[in-house]
One Martini backbone bead per residue (centre of mass of N, CA, C, O) as a GRO file, in nm:
protein
  148
    1MET     BB    1  -0.980   1.022   0.343
    2THR     BB    2  -0.764   0.793   0.426
    3ASN     BB    3  -0.789   0.643   0.088
    4VAL     BB    4  -0.633   0.920   0.030
    5VAL     BB    5  -0.340   0.865   0.212
    6ALA     BB    6  -0.267   0.593   0.138
    7GLU     BB    7  -0.245   0.647  -0.136
    8LYS     BB    8   0.014   0.855  -0.116
    9TRP     BB    9   0.221   0.656   0.009
   10ASN     BB   10   0.188   0.408  -0.161
   11GLN     BB   11   0.317   0.578  -0.388
   12ALA     BB   12   0.563   0.647  -0.276
   13ALA     BB   13   0.633   0.377  -0.153
   14GLU     BB   14   0.803   0.333  -0.527
   15VAL     BB   15   0.832   0.609  -0.494
   16PRO     BB   16   1.096   0.733  -0.351
   17ASN     BB   17   1.297   0.942  -0.209
   18PHE     BB   18   1.599   1.015  -0.400
   19ARG     BB   19   1.743   1.219  -0.218
   20ARG     BB   20   1.753   0.993   0.062
   21ARG     BB   21   1.813   0.650  -0.077
   22PHE     BB   22   2.079   0.798  -0.200
   23LEU     BB   23   2.282   0.909   0.037
   24ALA     BB   24   2.206   0.733   0.266
   25ASN     BB   25   2.358   0.491   0.136
   26LEU     BB   26   2.627   0.651   0.162
   27GLU     BB   27   2.901   0.613   0.327
   28PHE     BB   28   3.022   0.952   0.276
   29ALA     BB   29   2.758   1.052   0.343
   30ARG     BB   30   2.765   0.952   0.684
   31THR     BB   31   3.055   0.988   0.753
   32PHE     BB   32   2.999   1.370   0.721
   33ARG     BB   33   2.685   1.376   0.954
   34HIS     BB   34   2.836   1.257   1.150
   35SER     BB   35   3.053   1.433   1.193
   36LEU     BB   36   2.946   1.662   1.254
   37TYR     BB   37   2.666   1.588   1.408
   38LEU     BB   38   2.857   1.295   1.600
   39GLU     BB   39   3.062   1.261   1.672
   40GLY     BB   40   3.070   1.018   1.417
   41LYS     BB   41   2.817   0.888   1.521
   42SER     BB   42   2.606   0.698   1.530
   43PRO     BB   43   2.235   0.667   1.534
   44PHE     BB   44   2.269   0.377   1.727
   45GLY     BB   45   2.548   0.429   1.866
   46LEU     BB   46   2.428   0.649   2.084
   47LEU     BB   47   2.149   0.515   2.189
   48GLY     BB   48   2.331   0.231   2.266
   49GLU     BB   49   2.379   0.380   2.506
   50ALA     BB   50   2.194   0.509   2.654
   51MET     BB   51   2.095   0.176   2.669
   52GLN     BB   52   2.285   0.039   2.766
   53GLY     BB   53   2.313  -0.161   2.551
   54VAL     BB   54   2.001  -0.258   2.574
   55PRO     BB   55   1.733  -0.357   2.463
   56GLN     BB   56   1.467  -0.381   2.326
   57PRO     BB   57   1.189  -0.599   2.329
   58ARG     BB   58   0.925  -0.375   2.283
   59VAL     BB   59   0.843  -0.212   1.992
   60LEU     BB   60   0.680   0.086   1.854
   61GLU     BB   61   0.600   0.178   1.518
   62LEU     BB   62   0.491   0.509   1.440
   63ALA     BB   63   0.421   0.546   1.057
   64GLY     BB   64   0.651   0.285   0.973
   65GLY     BB   65   0.657   0.269   0.652
   66ARG     BB   66   0.919   0.135   0.492
   67GLY     BB   67   1.081   0.080   0.738
   68ASP     BB   68   1.404   0.241   0.857
   69PHE     BB   69   1.405   0.277   1.142
   70ALA     BB   70   1.299  -0.024   1.180
   71ILE     BB   71   1.560  -0.177   1.090
   72ALA     BB   72   1.772  -0.051   1.213
   73MET     BB   73   1.744  -0.096   1.532
   74LEU     BB   74   1.766  -0.417   1.436
   75GLU     BB   75   2.053  -0.417   1.337
   76ALA     BB   76   2.189  -0.252   1.627
   77GLY     BB   77   2.042  -0.402   1.862
   78VAL     BB   78   1.834  -0.223   2.015
   79ALA     BB   79   1.568  -0.402   1.874
   80GLU     BB   80   1.399  -0.741   1.939
   81SER     BB   81   1.131  -0.563   1.827
   82VAL     BB   82   0.894  -0.473   1.614
   83HIS     BB   83   0.616  -0.293   1.546
   84VAL     BB   84   0.467  -0.121   1.254
   85VAL     BB   85   0.195   0.163   1.200
   86ASP     BB   86   0.065   0.215   0.829
   87ILE     BB   87  -0.184   0.328   0.637
   88SER     BB   88   0.051   0.145   0.388
   89ASP     BB   89   0.055  -0.127   0.208
   90GLY     BB   90   0.330  -0.031   0.027
   91ALA     BB   91   0.535   0.033   0.277
   92LEU     BB   92   0.491  -0.267   0.429
   93ALA     BB   93   0.523  -0.388   0.160
   94ALA     BB   94   0.862  -0.265   0.196
   95ALA     BB   95   0.899  -0.368   0.468
   96ARG     BB   96   0.858  -0.679   0.395
   97ASN     BB   97   1.143  -0.693   0.196
   98ARG     BB   98   1.371  -0.552   0.310
   99ALA     BB   99   1.413  -0.798   0.569
  100THR     BB  100   1.448  -0.982   0.420
  101LYS     BB  101   1.665  -0.915   0.250
  102ARG     BB  102   1.820  -0.868   0.569
  103GLY     BB  103   1.755  -1.073   0.741
  104VAL     BB  104   1.518  -0.975   0.908
  105GLY     BB  105   1.383  -0.978   1.228
  106GLY     BB  106   1.134  -0.899   1.465
  107LEU     BB  107   0.901  -0.794   1.228
  108THR     BB  108   0.594  -0.632   1.264
  109LEU     BB  109   0.318  -0.541   1.135
  110GLU     BB  110   0.072  -0.275   1.046
  111LEU     BB  111  -0.251  -0.170   0.936
  112ALA     BB  112  -0.290   0.150   0.986
  113ASP     BB  113  -0.466   0.474   1.129
  114ILE     BB  114  -0.299   0.647   1.360
  115ASN     BB  115  -0.604   0.868   1.419
  116SER     BB  116  -0.737   0.625   1.536
  117TYR     BB  117  -0.519   0.459   1.663
  118LYS     BB  118  -0.490   0.175   1.947
  119ILE     BB  119  -0.327   0.114   2.218
  120VAL     BB  120  -0.298  -0.170   2.378
  121ASP     BB  121  -0.076  -0.278   2.467
  122ALA     BB  122   0.265  -0.309   2.547
  123TYR     BB  123   0.593  -0.124   2.614
  124ASP     BB  124   0.961   0.026   2.540
  125ALA     BB  125   0.871   0.184   2.275
  126VAL     BB  126   0.857   0.425   2.127
  127VAL     BB  127   0.786   0.608   1.817
  128PHE     BB  128   0.874   0.838   1.551
  129SER     BB  129   0.977   0.908   1.234
  130GLN     BB  130   0.884   1.170   1.161
  131SER     BB  131   0.551   1.147   1.120
  132LEU     BB  132   0.391   1.397   1.329
  133HIS     BB  133   0.336   1.600   1.115
  134HIS     BB  134   0.086   1.387   1.028
  135ILE     BB  135  -0.127   1.452   1.266
  136GLU     BB  136  -0.441   1.507   1.423
  137SER     BB  137  -0.342   1.431   1.670
  138LEU     BB  138  -0.156   1.477   1.944
  139GLU     BB  139  -0.253   1.387   2.234
  140GLY     BB  140  -0.399   1.100   2.133
  141ILE     BB  141  -0.117   0.947   2.085
  142LEU     BB  142   0.065   1.003   2.332
  143GLY     BB  143  -0.119   0.911   2.506
  144SER     BB  144  -0.144   0.615   2.409
  145ALA     BB  145   0.196   0.628   2.438
  146ALA     BB  146   0.248   0.650   2.735
  147ASP     BB  147   0.035   0.422   2.838
  148ALA     BB  148   0.252   0.157   2.686
   0.00000   0.00000   0.00000
């Protein structure tokens, strides 16, 4: 089953969701969306305020895919380093390429199936970006994330 899931996400990494990728990269679309839902602030600006301007030294992102969220956290200065775990080697390659092209440091990548992943290190924050609905054992991974 893991190989089938990995192949699905490898294909998704090669052909990204057009609407999400296109509209999210248009400045006026982001500004309009932020004005509607976030009182004109960016999501990471709000996160930075909530963290009182102190970046998290070590962040783990589970099922991080192409690295969109991790790279945005690093660029916004809300994280000093982000370790991304994902089942798709294609998505992780895309994340690596994007980070390199944008000159973003502090990103590490690991290929693993989140459904059987064991968090062994301690982190200052563990995040999931649009991925919890793909996880079969929520209790297991959320318990492990809380412990980390």
